[in-house]
mmCIF file of C-alpha atoms in Angstrom:
data_model
loop_
_atom_site.group_PDB
_atom_site.id
_atom_site.type_symbol
_atom_site.label_atom_id
_atom_site.label_comp_id
_atom_site.label_asym_id
_atom_site.label_seq_id
_atom_site.Cartn_x
_atom_site.Cartn_y
_atom_site.Cartn_z
ATOM 1 C CA UNK A 30 7.328 -52.441 -29.943
ATOM 2 C CA UNK A 31 7.063 -50.727 -33.324
ATOM 3 C CA UNK A 32 5.844 -47.244 -32.492
ATOM 4 C CA UNK A 33 4.817 -46.722 -36.105
ATOM 5 C CA UNK A 34 2.264 -49.517 -35.724
ATOM 6 C CA UNK A 35 0.662 -47.581 -32.896
ATOM 7 C CA UNK A 36 -0.597 -45.151 -35.532
ATOM 8 C CA UNK A 37 -1.497 -47.697 -38.234
ATOM 9 C CA UNK A 38 -5.172 -47.965 -37.336
ATOM 10 C CA UNK A 39 -6.260 -44.710 -35.748
ATOM 11 C CA UNK A 40 -9.644 -44.952 -34.064
ATOM 12 C CA UNK A 41 -10.322 -41.227 -33.704
ATOM 13 C CA UNK A 42 -9.219 -37.816 -34.934
ATOM 14 C CA UNK A 43 -6.711 -37.340 -32.144
ATOM 15 C CA UNK A 44 -4.943 -40.604 -33.023
ATOM 16 C CA UNK A 45 -4.891 -39.560 -36.679
ATOM 17 C CA UNK A 46 -3.320 -36.272 -35.685
ATOM 18 C CA UNK A 47 -0.763 -37.966 -33.426
ATOM 19 C CA UNK A 48 0.103 -40.309 -36.296
ATOM 20 C CA UNK A 49 0.571 -37.350 -38.642
ATOM 21 C CA UNK A 50 2.858 -35.702 -36.064
ATOM 22 C CA UNK A 51 4.856 -38.915 -35.647
ATOM 23 C CA UNK A 52 5.386 -39.323 -39.400
ATOM 24 C CA UNK A 53 6.270 -35.668 -39.982
ATOM 25 C CA UNK A 54 8.693 -35.676 -37.029
ATOM 26 C CA UNK A 55 10.459 -38.839 -38.258
ATOM 27 C CA UNK A 56 10.668 -37.446 -41.787
ATOM 28 C CA UNK A 57 11.755 -33.867 -41.079
ATOM 29 C CA UNK A 58 13.209 -33.857 -37.554
ATOM 30 C CA UNK A 59 12.383 -31.032 -35.164
ATOM 31 C CA UNK A 60 14.288 -28.141 -36.731
ATOM 32 C CA UNK A 61 12.702 -28.549 -40.169
ATOM 33 C CA UNK A 62 9.237 -29.334 -38.844
ATOM 34 C CA UNK A 63 6.329 -26.972 -39.456
ATOM 35 C CA UNK A 64 2.611 -27.172 -38.743
ATOM 36 C CA UNK A 65 2.191 -27.263 -42.536
ATOM 37 C CA UNK A 66 4.345 -30.390 -42.785
ATOM 38 C CA UNK A 67 2.312 -32.064 -40.055
ATOM 39 C CA UNK A 68 -0.918 -31.116 -41.801
ATOM 40 C CA UNK A 69 0.464 -32.636 -45.041
ATOM 41 C CA UNK A 70 0.416 -35.990 -43.189
ATOM 42 C CA UNK A 71 -3.047 -35.375 -41.788
ATOM 43 C CA UNK A 72 -5.937 -36.810 -43.809
ATOM 44 C CA UNK A 73 -8.616 -34.540 -42.322
ATOM 45 C CA UNK A 74 -9.429 -30.859 -42.436
ATOM 46 C CA UNK A 75 -6.371 -28.640 -41.933
ATOM 47 C CA UNK A 76 -8.486 -26.031 -40.188
ATOM 48 C CA UNK A 77 -9.147 -28.552 -37.417
ATOM 49 C CA UNK A 78 -5.429 -28.722 -36.797
ATOM 50 C CA UNK A 79 -4.874 -24.950 -36.881
ATOM 51 C CA UNK A 80 -7.938 -24.491 -34.700
ATOM 52 C CA UNK A 81 -6.541 -26.648 -31.896
ATOM 53 C CA UNK A 82 -2.864 -25.696 -31.889
ATOM 54 C CA UNK A 83 -1.231 -22.273 -32.028
ATOM 55 C CA UNK A 84 2.271 -23.526 -32.741
ATOM 56 C CA UNK A 85 4.221 -26.618 -33.639
ATOM 57 C CA UNK A 86 5.586 -26.698 -30.092
ATOM 58 C CA UNK A 87 2.098 -26.838 -28.616
ATOM 59 C CA UNK A 88 1.297 -29.763 -30.887
ATOM 60 C CA UNK A 89 4.611 -31.492 -30.163
ATOM 61 C CA UNK A 90 4.099 -31.159 -26.403
ATOM 62 C CA UNK A 91 0.668 -32.745 -26.772
ATOM 63 C CA UNK A 92 2.297 -35.489 -28.844
ATOM 64 C CA UNK A 93 4.953 -36.128 -26.174
ATOM 65 C CA UNK A 94 2.244 -36.306 -23.543
ATOM 66 C CA UNK A 95 0.282 -38.781 -25.680
ATOM 67 C CA UNK A 96 3.406 -40.947 -26.070
ATOM 68 C CA UNK A 97 4.073 -40.915 -22.342
ATOM 69 C CA UNK A 98 0.476 -42.013 -21.667
ATOM 70 C CA UNK A 99 0.947 -44.795 -24.208
ATOM 71 C CA UNK A 100 4.253 -45.782 -22.622
ATOM 72 C CA UNK A 101 2.591 -45.896 -19.207
ATOM 73 C CA UNK A 102 -0.218 -48.118 -20.484
ATOM 74 C CA UNK A 103 2.129 -50.584 -22.245
ATOM 75 C CA UNK A 104 4.739 -50.847 -19.464
ATOM 76 C CA UNK A 105 5.697 -54.395 -18.573
ATOM 77 C CA UNK A 106 3.652 -55.238 -15.461
ATOM 78 C CA UNK A 107 5.473 -55.156 -12.164
ATOM 79 C CA UNK A 108 3.503 -58.083 -10.744
ATOM 80 C CA UNK A 109 6.043 -60.508 -12.214
ATOM 81 C CA UNK A 110 8.955 -61.530 -10.061
ATOM 82 C CA UNK A 111 11.110 -58.413 -9.625
ATOM 83 C CA UNK A 112 14.141 -59.723 -11.535
ATOM 84 C CA UNK A 113 11.900 -60.623 -14.494
ATOM 85 C CA UNK A 114 10.118 -57.256 -14.381
ATOM 86 C CA UNK A 115 13.455 -55.416 -14.230
ATOM 87 C CA UNK A 116 14.849 -57.243 -17.265
ATOM 88 C CA UNK A 117 11.589 -56.652 -19.171
ATOM 89 C CA UNK A 118 11.649 -52.917 -18.435
ATOM 90 C CA UNK A 119 15.292 -52.664 -19.523
ATOM 91 C CA UNK A 120 14.416 -54.507 -22.763
ATOM 92 C CA UNK A 121 11.525 -52.073 -23.223
ATOM 93 C CA UNK A 122 13.539 -48.869 -22.825
ATOM 94 C CA UNK A 123 17.023 -49.887 -23.958
ATOM 95 C CA UNK A 124 16.582 -51.248 -27.462
ATOM 96 C CA UNK A 125 19.901 -52.172 -29.070
ATOM 97 C CA UNK A 126 20.470 -51.540 -32.764
ATOM 98 C CA UNK A 127 17.213 -49.713 -33.506
ATOM 99 C CA UNK A 128 15.855 -50.014 -37.046
ATOM 100 C CA UNK A 129 16.041 -46.883 -39.263
ATOM 101 C CA UNK A 130 12.523 -45.672 -38.425
ATOM 102 C CA UNK A 131 13.125 -46.087 -34.696
ATOM 103 C CA UNK A 132 16.500 -44.334 -35.055
ATOM 104 C CA UNK A 133 14.866 -41.349 -36.798
ATOM 105 C CA UNK A 134 12.318 -41.203 -34.032
ATOM 106 C CA UNK A 135 14.952 -41.321 -31.255
ATOM 107 C CA UNK A 136 16.865 -38.583 -33.098
ATOM 108 C CA UNK A 137 13.743 -36.397 -33.079
ATOM 109 C CA UNK A 138 13.185 -37.073 -29.371
ATOM 110 C CA UNK A 139 16.786 -36.002 -28.645
ATOM 111 C CA UNK A 140 16.155 -32.773 -30.580
ATOM 112 C CA UNK A 141 13.002 -32.180 -28.520
ATOM 113 C CA UNK A 142 14.898 -32.954 -25.343
ATOM 114 C CA UNK A 143 17.494 -30.321 -26.239
ATOM 115 C CA UNK A 144 14.645 -27.786 -26.428
ATOM 116 C CA UNK A 145 14.153 -28.436 -22.711
ATOM 117 C CA UNK A 146 17.471 -26.686 -22.085
ATOM 118 C CA UNK A 147 15.807 -23.388 -22.974
ATOM 119 C CA UNK A 148 12.035 -24.004 -22.987
ATOM 120 C CA UNK A 149 10.215 -24.544 -19.648
ATOM 121 C CA UNK A 150 7.273 -26.386 -21.264
ATOM 122 C CA UNK A 151 9.591 -29.027 -22.724
ATOM 123 C CA UNK A 152 11.486 -29.162 -19.430
ATOM 124 C CA UNK A 153 8.218 -29.864 -17.584
ATOM 125 C CA UNK A 154 7.505 -32.742 -19.952
ATOM 126 C CA UNK A 155 10.937 -34.350 -19.627
ATOM 127 C CA UNK A 156 10.844 -33.884 -15.852
ATOM 128 C CA UNK A 157 7.601 -35.856 -15.867
ATOM 129 C CA UNK A 158 8.869 -38.584 -18.209
ATOM 130 C CA UNK A 159 12.176 -38.991 -16.319
ATOM 131 C CA UNK A 160 10.296 -39.135 -12.996
ATOM 132 C CA UNK A 161 7.905 -41.723 -14.435
ATOM 133 C CA UNK A 162 10.746 -44.004 -15.502
ATOM 134 C CA UNK A 163 12.563 -43.471 -12.200
ATOM 135 C CA UNK A 164 9.440 -44.382 -10.206
ATOM 136 C CA UNK A 165 8.824 -47.472 -12.344
ATOM 137 C CA UNK A 166 12.317 -48.756 -11.477
ATOM 138 C CA UNK A 167 11.896 -47.849 -7.804
ATOM 139 C CA UNK A 168 8.659 -49.844 -7.603
ATOM 140 C CA UNK A 169 10.281 -52.932 -9.140
ATOM 141 C CA UNK A 170 13.353 -52.672 -6.901
ATOM 142 C CA UNK A 171 11.262 -52.219 -3.753
ATOM 143 C CA UNK A 172 9.184 -55.246 -4.755
ATOM 144 C CA UNK A 173 12.373 -57.286 -5.140
ATOM 145 C CA UNK A 174 13.665 -56.180 -1.750
ATOM 146 C CA UNK A 175 10.306 -57.046 -0.138
ATOM 147 C CA UNK A 176 10.300 -60.466 -1.889
ATOM 148 C CA UNK A 177 13.816 -61.135 -0.663
ATOM 149 C CA UNK A 178 15.079 -61.680 -4.215
ATOM 150 C CA UNK A 179 16.984 -58.338 -4.144
ATOM 151 C CA UNK A 180 19.447 -57.209 -1.514
ATOM 152 C CA UNK A 181 18.249 -54.340 0.722
ATOM 153 C CA UNK A 182 19.595 -51.689 -1.682
ATOM 154 C CA UNK A 183 18.661 -48.002 -1.831
ATOM 155 C CA UNK A 184 16.040 -48.143 -4.610
ATOM 156 C CA UNK A 185 16.373 -44.447 -5.526
ATOM 157 C CA UNK A 186 20.121 -44.733 -5.993
ATOM 158 C CA UNK A 187 19.824 -47.785 -8.207
ATOM 159 C CA UNK A 188 17.008 -46.191 -10.224
ATOM 160 C CA UNK A 189 19.037 -42.991 -10.703
ATOM 161 C CA UNK A 190 21.938 -44.984 -12.088
ATOM 162 C CA UNK A 191 19.679 -46.986 -14.424
ATOM 163 C CA UNK A 192 17.742 -43.980 -15.765
ATOM 164 C CA UNK A 193 20.858 -41.860 -16.408
ATOM 165 C CA UNK A 194 22.447 -44.816 -18.194
ATOM 166 C CA UNK A 195 19.379 -45.387 -20.371
ATOM 167 C CA UNK A 196 19.123 -41.696 -21.264
ATOM 168 C CA UNK A 197 22.845 -41.534 -22.085
ATOM 169 C CA UNK A 198 22.577 -44.652 -24.243
ATOM 170 C CA UNK A 199 19.635 -43.151 -26.170
ATOM 171 C CA UNK A 200 21.663 -40.005 -26.867
ATOM 172 C CA UNK A 201 24.626 -42.080 -28.046
ATOM 173 C CA UNK A 202 22.468 -44.152 -30.397
ATOM 174 C CA UNK A 203 21.786 -41.170 -32.635
ATOM 175 C CA UNK A 204 24.698 -38.768 -32.006
ATOM 176 C CA UNK A 205 27.779 -40.950 -32.497
ATOM 177 C CA UNK A 206 28.914 -43.303 -35.252
ATOM 178 C CA UNK A 207 26.287 -46.074 -35.631
ATOM 179 C CA UNK A 208 28.734 -48.959 -35.423
ATOM 180 C CA UNK A 209 30.425 -47.557 -32.339
ATOM 181 C CA UNK A 210 27.030 -46.892 -30.729
ATOM 182 C CA UNK A 211 26.057 -50.509 -31.389
ATOM 183 C CA UNK A 212 29.263 -51.838 -29.775
ATOM 184 C CA UNK A 213 28.898 -49.535 -26.753
ATOM 185 C CA UNK A 214 25.269 -50.403 -26.297
ATOM 186 C CA UNK A 215 25.999 -54.160 -26.282
ATOM 187 C CA UNK A 216 28.782 -53.688 -23.712
ATOM 188 C CA UNK A 217 26.546 -51.475 -21.632
ATOM 189 C CA UNK A 218 23.721 -54.005 -21.471
ATOM 190 C CA UNK A 219 26.164 -56.800 -20.559
ATOM 191 C CA UNK A 220 27.602 -54.657 -17.758
ATOM 192 C CA UNK A 221 24.143 -53.659 -16.517
ATOM 193 C CA UNK A 222 23.149 -57.336 -16.375
ATOM 194 C CA UNK A 223 26.312 -58.098 -14.426
ATOM 195 C CA UNK A 224 25.668 -55.136 -12.085
ATOM 196 C CA UNK A 225 22.122 -56.394 -11.438
ATOM 197 C CA UNK A 226 23.322 -59.939 -10.828
ATOM 198 C CA UNK A 227 26.091 -58.963 -8.435
ATOM 199 C CA UNK A 228 24.712 -55.848 -6.728
ATOM 200 C CA UNK A 229 20.987 -56.499 -6.664
ATOM 201 C CA UNK A 230 20.197 -60.198 -6.693
ATOM 202 C CA UNK A 231 20.512 -62.246 -3.554
ATOM 203 C CA UNK A 232 21.921 -65.748 -3.952
ATOM 204 C CA UNK A 233 19.159 -68.100 -2.777
ATOM 205 C CA UNK A 234 17.790 -65.289 -0.661
ATOM 206 C CA UNK A 235 20.992 -64.976 1.403
ATOM 207 C CA UNK A 236 20.561 -61.179 1.742
ATOM 208 C CA UNK A 237 23.516 -58.871 2.332
ATOM 209 C CA UNK B 10 37.553 -26.182 -13.335
ATOM 210 C CA UNK B 11 35.797 -22.976 -14.341
ATOM 211 C CA UNK B 12 35.729 -23.108 -18.113
ATOM 212 C CA UNK B 13 35.106 -19.368 -18.261
ATOM 213 C CA UNK B 14 38.523 -18.784 -16.674
ATOM 214 C CA UNK B 15 40.106 -20.641 -19.551
ATOM 215 C CA UNK B 16 39.273 -17.635 -21.698
ATOM 216 C CA UNK B 17 40.075 -14.895 -19.171
ATOM 217 C CA UNK B 18 43.599 -14.244 -20.385
ATOM 218 C CA UNK B 19 43.796 -15.132 -24.054
ATOM 219 C CA UNK B 20 47.354 -15.308 -25.370
ATOM 220 C CA UNK B 21 46.560 -15.210 -29.089
ATOM 221 C CA UNK B 22 43.823 -14.386 -31.573
ATOM 222 C CA UNK B 23 42.500 -17.944 -31.669
ATOM 223 C CA UNK B 24 42.007 -17.978 -27.888
ATOM 224 C CA UNK B 25 40.234 -14.611 -28.108
ATOM 225 C CA UNK B 26 37.951 -16.017 -30.759
ATOM 226 C CA UNK B 27 37.269 -19.178 -28.759
ATOM 227 C CA UNK B 28 36.453 -17.017 -25.733
ATOM 228 C CA UNK B 29 34.045 -14.930 -27.818
ATOM 229 C CA UNK B 30 32.360 -18.140 -29.020
ATOM 230 C CA UNK B 31 32.112 -19.454 -25.456
ATOM 231 C CA UNK B 32 30.502 -16.242 -24.172
ATOM 232 C CA UNK B 33 28.085 -15.925 -27.097
ATOM 233 C CA UNK B 34 27.089 -19.601 -26.815
ATOM 234 C CA UNK B 35 26.445 -19.309 -23.050
ATOM 235 C CA UNK B 36 24.451 -16.114 -23.568
ATOM 236 C CA UNK B 37 22.339 -17.050 -26.600
ATOM 237 C CA UNK B 38 22.359 -20.868 -26.780
ATOM 238 C CA UNK B 39 22.770 -22.610 -30.128
ATOM 239 C CA UNK B 40 19.448 -21.828 -31.786
ATOM 240 C CA UNK B 41 19.735 -18.059 -31.310
ATOM 241 C CA UNK B 42 23.451 -17.902 -32.062
ATOM 242 C CA UNK B 43 24.730 -16.071 -35.137
ATOM 243 C CA UNK B 44 28.212 -15.245 -36.399
ATOM 244 C CA UNK B 45 27.251 -11.613 -35.725
ATOM 245 C CA UNK B 46 26.601 -12.381 -32.042
ATOM 246 C CA UNK B 47 29.952 -14.126 -31.756
ATOM 247 C CA UNK B 48 31.687 -11.191 -33.428
ATOM 248 C CA UNK B 49 29.975 -8.856 -30.912
ATOM 249 C CA UNK B 50 32.019 -10.652 -28.224
ATOM 250 C CA UNK B 51 35.203 -10.527 -30.271
ATOM 251 C CA UNK B 52 37.498 -7.549 -29.604
ATOM 252 C CA UNK B 53 39.377 -7.743 -32.911
ATOM 253 C CA UNK B 54 38.531 -7.148 -36.542
ATOM 254 C CA UNK B 55 35.227 -8.742 -37.581
ATOM 255 C CA UNK B 56 36.595 -9.381 -41.058
ATOM 256 C CA UNK B 57 39.148 -11.736 -39.542
ATOM 257 C CA UNK B 58 36.292 -13.820 -38.202
ATOM 258 C CA UNK B 59 34.270 -13.824 -41.418
ATOM 259 C CA UNK B 60 37.436 -14.559 -43.373
ATOM 260 C CA UNK B 61 38.130 -17.765 -41.452
ATOM 261 C CA UNK B 62 34.660 -19.225 -41.018
ATOM 262 C CA UNK B 63 31.875 -19.622 -43.553
ATOM 263 C CA UNK B 64 29.158 -20.433 -41.027
ATOM 264 C CA UNK B 65 28.437 -20.537 -37.330
ATOM 265 C CA UNK B 66 28.569 -24.337 -37.466
ATOM 266 C CA UNK B 67 32.084 -24.289 -38.883
ATOM 267 C CA UNK B 68 33.138 -22.005 -36.022
ATOM 268 C CA UNK B 69 31.293 -24.078 -33.412
ATOM 269 C CA UNK B 70 32.920 -27.294 -34.635
ATOM 270 C CA UNK B 71 36.320 -25.620 -34.339
ATOM 271 C CA UNK B 72 35.320 -24.495 -30.831
ATOM 272 C CA UNK B 73 34.268 -28.046 -29.834
ATOM 273 C CA UNK B 74 37.558 -29.376 -31.145
ATOM 274 C CA UNK B 75 39.458 -26.724 -29.158
ATOM 275 C CA UNK B 76 37.547 -27.706 -25.993
ATOM 276 C CA UNK B 77 38.281 -31.391 -26.515
ATOM 277 C CA UNK B 78 41.998 -30.615 -26.912
ATOM 278 C CA UNK B 79 41.812 -28.577 -23.707
ATOM 279 C CA UNK B 80 39.984 -31.406 -21.943
ATOM 280 C CA UNK B 81 42.640 -33.876 -23.093
ATOM 281 C CA UNK B 82 45.445 -31.663 -21.807
ATOM 282 C CA UNK B 83 43.841 -31.083 -18.387
ATOM 283 C CA UNK B 84 42.714 -34.678 -17.771
ATOM 284 C CA UNK B 85 43.635 -36.030 -14.351
ATOM 285 C CA UNK B 86 46.790 -38.078 -14.920
ATOM 286 C CA UNK B 87 46.378 -41.834 -14.988
ATOM 287 C CA UNK B 88 49.730 -42.446 -13.268
ATOM 288 C CA UNK B 89 48.056 -42.191 -9.865
ATOM 289 C CA UNK B 90 46.758 -45.359 -8.323
ATOM 290 C CA UNK B 91 43.839 -46.514 -10.491
ATOM 291 C CA UNK B 92 41.140 -46.036 -7.848
ATOM 292 C CA UNK B 93 42.332 -42.452 -7.245
ATOM 293 C CA UNK B 94 42.530 -41.710 -10.980
ATOM 294 C CA UNK B 95 39.042 -43.128 -11.509
ATOM 295 C CA UNK B 96 37.508 -40.983 -8.762
ATOM 296 C CA UNK B 97 39.355 -37.901 -10.078
ATOM 297 C CA UNK B 98 38.070 -38.463 -13.617
ATOM 298 C CA UNK B 99 34.511 -38.917 -12.366
ATOM 299 C CA UNK B 100 34.841 -35.676 -10.359
ATOM 300 C CA UNK B 101 36.133 -33.989 -13.513
ATOM 301 C CA UNK B 102 33.301 -35.041 -15.818
ATOM 302 C CA UNK B 103 30.363 -35.457 -13.442
ATOM 303 C CA UNK B 104 30.044 -32.117 -11.655
ATOM 304 C CA UNK B 105 27.058 -32.052 -9.337
ATOM 305 C CA UNK B 106 25.009 -28.872 -8.980
ATOM 306 C CA UNK B 107 26.759 -26.805 -11.649
ATOM 307 C CA UNK B 108 26.770 -23.020 -11.167
ATOM 308 C CA UNK B 109 24.566 -20.965 -13.538
ATOM 309 C CA UNK B 110 27.368 -20.267 -16.049
ATOM 310 C CA UNK B 111 28.341 -23.931 -16.185
ATOM 311 C CA UNK B 112 24.673 -24.890 -16.534
ATOM 312 C CA UNK B 113 24.231 -22.521 -19.486
ATOM 313 C CA UNK B 114 27.307 -24.008 -21.060
ATOM 314 C CA UNK B 115 26.111 -27.609 -20.570
ATOM 315 C CA UNK B 116 22.741 -26.587 -22.043
ATOM 316 C CA UNK B 117 24.496 -25.254 -25.148
ATOM 317 C CA UNK B 118 26.562 -28.453 -25.454
ATOM 318 C CA UNK B 119 23.357 -30.522 -25.302
ATOM 319 C CA UNK B 120 21.895 -28.381 -28.093
ATOM 320 C CA UNK B 121 25.056 -28.968 -30.150
ATOM 321 C CA UNK B 122 24.890 -32.665 -29.388
ATOM 322 C CA UNK B 123 21.320 -32.781 -30.714
ATOM 323 C CA UNK B 124 22.641 -31.367 -34.004
ATOM 324 C CA UNK B 125 24.639 -34.592 -34.315
ATOM 325 C CA UNK B 126 21.342 -36.438 -34.854
ATOM 326 C CA UNK B 127 21.110 -34.819 -38.290
ATOM 327 C CA UNK B 128 24.545 -33.314 -39.062
ATOM 328 C CA UNK B 129 27.474 -35.665 -39.854
ATOM 329 C CA UNK B 130 30.125 -33.081 -38.898
ATOM 330 C CA UNK B 131 28.716 -32.783 -35.369
ATOM 331 C CA UNK B 132 28.333 -36.564 -35.214
ATOM 332 C CA UNK B 133 32.026 -36.963 -36.102
ATOM 333 C CA UNK B 134 32.948 -34.616 -33.258
ATOM 334 C CA UNK B 135 30.813 -36.361 -30.620
ATOM 335 C CA UNK B 136 32.030 -39.769 -31.830
ATOM 336 C CA UNK B 137 35.568 -38.517 -31.161
ATOM 337 C CA UNK B 138 34.757 -37.000 -27.769
ATOM 338 C CA UNK B 139 32.794 -40.068 -26.589
ATOM 339 C CA UNK B 140 35.614 -42.356 -27.763
ATOM 340 C CA UNK B 141 38.158 -40.191 -25.969
ATOM 341 C CA UNK B 142 36.289 -40.444 -22.663
ATOM 342 C CA UNK B 143 35.718 -44.176 -23.142
ATOM 343 C CA UNK B 144 39.419 -44.782 -23.808
ATOM 344 C CA UNK B 145 40.419 -42.696 -20.779
ATOM 345 C CA UNK B 146 38.291 -44.939 -18.539
ATOM 346 C CA UNK B 147 39.584 -48.098 -20.235
ATOM 347 C CA UNK B 148 43.197 -47.063 -19.577
ATOM 348 C CA UNK B 149 42.525 -46.422 -15.885
ATOM 349 C CA UNK B 150 40.603 -49.695 -15.472
ATOM 350 C CA UNK B 151 43.302 -51.709 -17.245
ATOM 351 C CA UNK B 152 45.926 -50.082 -15.016
ATOM 352 C CA UNK B 153 43.910 -51.081 -11.944
ATOM 353 C CA UNK B 154 43.570 -54.662 -13.161
ATOM 354 C CA UNK B 155 47.328 -54.820 -13.861
ATOM 355 C CA UNK B 156 48.092 -53.349 -10.392
ATOM 356 C CA UNK B 157 45.806 -55.907 -8.785
ATOM 357 C CA UNK B 158 43.709 -53.183 -7.146
ATOM 358 C CA UNK B 159 40.801 -53.893 -9.548
ATOM 359 C CA UNK B 160 39.190 -57.236 -10.218
ATOM 360 C CA UNK B 161 39.832 -58.681 -13.700
ATOM 361 C CA UNK B 162 36.782 -56.931 -15.183
ATOM 362 C CA UNK B 163 36.030 -56.273 -18.852
ATOM 363 C CA UNK B 164 37.333 -52.690 -19.113
ATOM 364 C CA UNK B 165 35.246 -51.846 -22.210
ATOM 365 C CA UNK B 166 32.040 -52.927 -20.534
ATOM 366 C CA UNK B 167 32.717 -50.902 -17.412
ATOM 367 C CA UNK B 168 33.747 -47.861 -19.469
ATOM 368 C CA UNK B 169 30.588 -48.121 -21.600
ATOM 369 C CA UNK B 170 28.451 -48.088 -18.469
ATOM 370 C CA UNK B 171 30.330 -45.117 -16.989
ATOM 371 C CA UNK B 172 30.281 -43.007 -20.165
ATOM 372 C CA UNK B 173 26.578 -43.590 -20.882
ATOM 373 C CA UNK B 174 25.791 -42.701 -17.266
ATOM 374 C CA UNK B 175 27.837 -39.499 -17.412
ATOM 375 C CA UNK B 176 26.252 -38.448 -20.703
ATOM 376 C CA UNK B 177 22.763 -39.177 -19.375
ATOM 377 C CA UNK B 178 23.470 -37.210 -16.199
ATOM 378 C CA UNK B 179 24.675 -34.214 -18.242
ATOM 379 C CA UNK B 180 21.458 -34.265 -20.261
ATOM 380 C CA UNK B 181 19.381 -34.460 -17.086
ATOM 381 C CA UNK B 182 21.205 -31.529 -15.488
ATOM 382 C CA UNK B 183 19.783 -29.095 -18.035
ATOM 383 C CA UNK B 184 16.586 -30.732 -19.318
ATOM 384 C CA UNK B 185 14.689 -31.623 -16.150
ATOM 385 C CA UNK B 186 13.691 -29.637 -13.064
ATOM 386 C CA UNK B 187 16.889 -28.352 -11.375
ATOM 387 C CA UNK B 188 16.059 -29.633 -7.903
ATOM 388 C CA UNK B 189 15.151 -33.081 -9.194
ATOM 389 C CA UNK B 190 18.315 -33.161 -11.314
ATOM 390 C CA UNK B 191 20.343 -32.308 -8.223
ATOM 391 C CA UNK B 192 18.744 -35.133 -6.194
ATOM 392 C CA UNK B 193 19.188 -37.650 -9.007
ATOM 393 C CA UNK B 194 22.779 -36.645 -9.586
ATOM 394 C CA UNK B 195 23.677 -37.103 -5.897
ATOM 395 C CA UNK B 196 22.041 -40.546 -5.833
ATOM 396 C CA UNK B 197 23.769 -41.464 -9.064
ATOM 397 C CA UNK B 198 27.228 -40.576 -7.766
ATOM 398 C CA UNK B 199 26.611 -42.498 -4.532
ATOM 399 C CA UNK B 200 25.532 -45.562 -6.515
ATOM 400 C CA UNK B 201 28.495 -45.271 -8.909
ATOM 401 C CA UNK B 202 30.865 -45.144 -5.919
ATOM 402 C CA UNK B 203 29.187 -48.228 -4.477
ATOM 403 C CA UNK B 204 29.376 -49.989 -7.874
ATOM 404 C CA UNK B 205 33.094 -49.206 -8.087
ATOM 405 C CA UNK B 206 33.733 -50.384 -4.547
ATOM 406 C CA UNK B 207 31.842 -53.653 -4.931
ATOM 407 C CA UNK B 208 32.353 -54.533 -8.598
ATOM 408 C CA UNK B 209 35.787 -53.117 -9.327
ATOM 409 C CA UNK B 210 37.913 -52.920 -6.221
ATOM 410 C CA UNK B 211 39.585 -55.997 -4.839
ATOM 411 C CA UNK B 212 39.645 -56.368 -1.063
ATOM 412 C CA UNK B 213 43.342 -56.451 -0.100
ATOM 413 C CA UNK B 214 44.159 -57.718 -3.564
ATOM 414 C CA UNK B 215 42.052 -60.894 -3.142
ATOM 415 C CA UNK B 216 41.044 -60.815 -6.834
ATOM 416 C CA UNK B 217 37.879 -62.500 -8.111
#
């Protein structure tokens, strides 16, 4: 999924504004971002932008919320077999070796996430996005257990391990040496696949 | 380990300065931190501080390096049995329900980590600290494999999973709702223990 493409053909003013925010955030990062720099990327009236948002944080929180809605609507469907759905979701959220645009975007998201350490509005957003991802894994795991393709595991425990791992891997991708991050992320995915095969999957439905 | 205690009885000027940095960072966080605010916590001559450091980032990088050295010197020793050493290291780096001071400190570290997305000097530090933790796990796992208490696993893969999980859990502790973070972190530790028991440990040395 190229997120940039999401904003290539905006169908209304809000999508244009979200696209402008995306481009300005990738280009400048959070610390250097200003409403002015977002409006430089916005083809319509600047006053519209200033009219709707009092601060860059208000706009960024709206942007994060928009992205989460988009993420929810493009999630791999859980009506596949659970093992297939689980692999698809991991592919969706754990991209290895992101391209430069994606890397800049992840870097900006990590900067926004750090704001949550001190800003309750950002914390509320990341609570919601972490809970969303957690619940998506829980649903898939519970489906697998019900199907008999997964062992009768504790779905919350497994989901907590997966989500923490994904969030840690995202942080590593943009905060340590790129080559090392790439090596670690390959090892991590291999180990996650092995964990799923040995801890989660039943062998011919043999159960525990 | 209360990190605050590390700075309670400084034995030289550098330790006093590191303690001042620790207190100012916990109190103000990264974004609001200034050299002036660090010097307010420093009992000695301010000129000493300004003489040695050109910027708050230079001082913070020195502080991070000091902490990593301290972490290295207080690491649980790997000459215990591997399973014991592994549990001790996880206890050391994955504290559940941190007290308020520890939480403030983790929050500041996450802010510093986000700087690594755009600042090569911070990235070099977090590359070093992530590599250090990775290598510590690899050594323990290789010891366990050699002892025959661990299955012949790929130590790098297991370490990559553990380190990403720990880093993700740290981020969660200060960027999502505290109660949810506490629940997730308990589930995560339970699942990690189960992963270690079922993926790593041999049963009476039976091997693979």
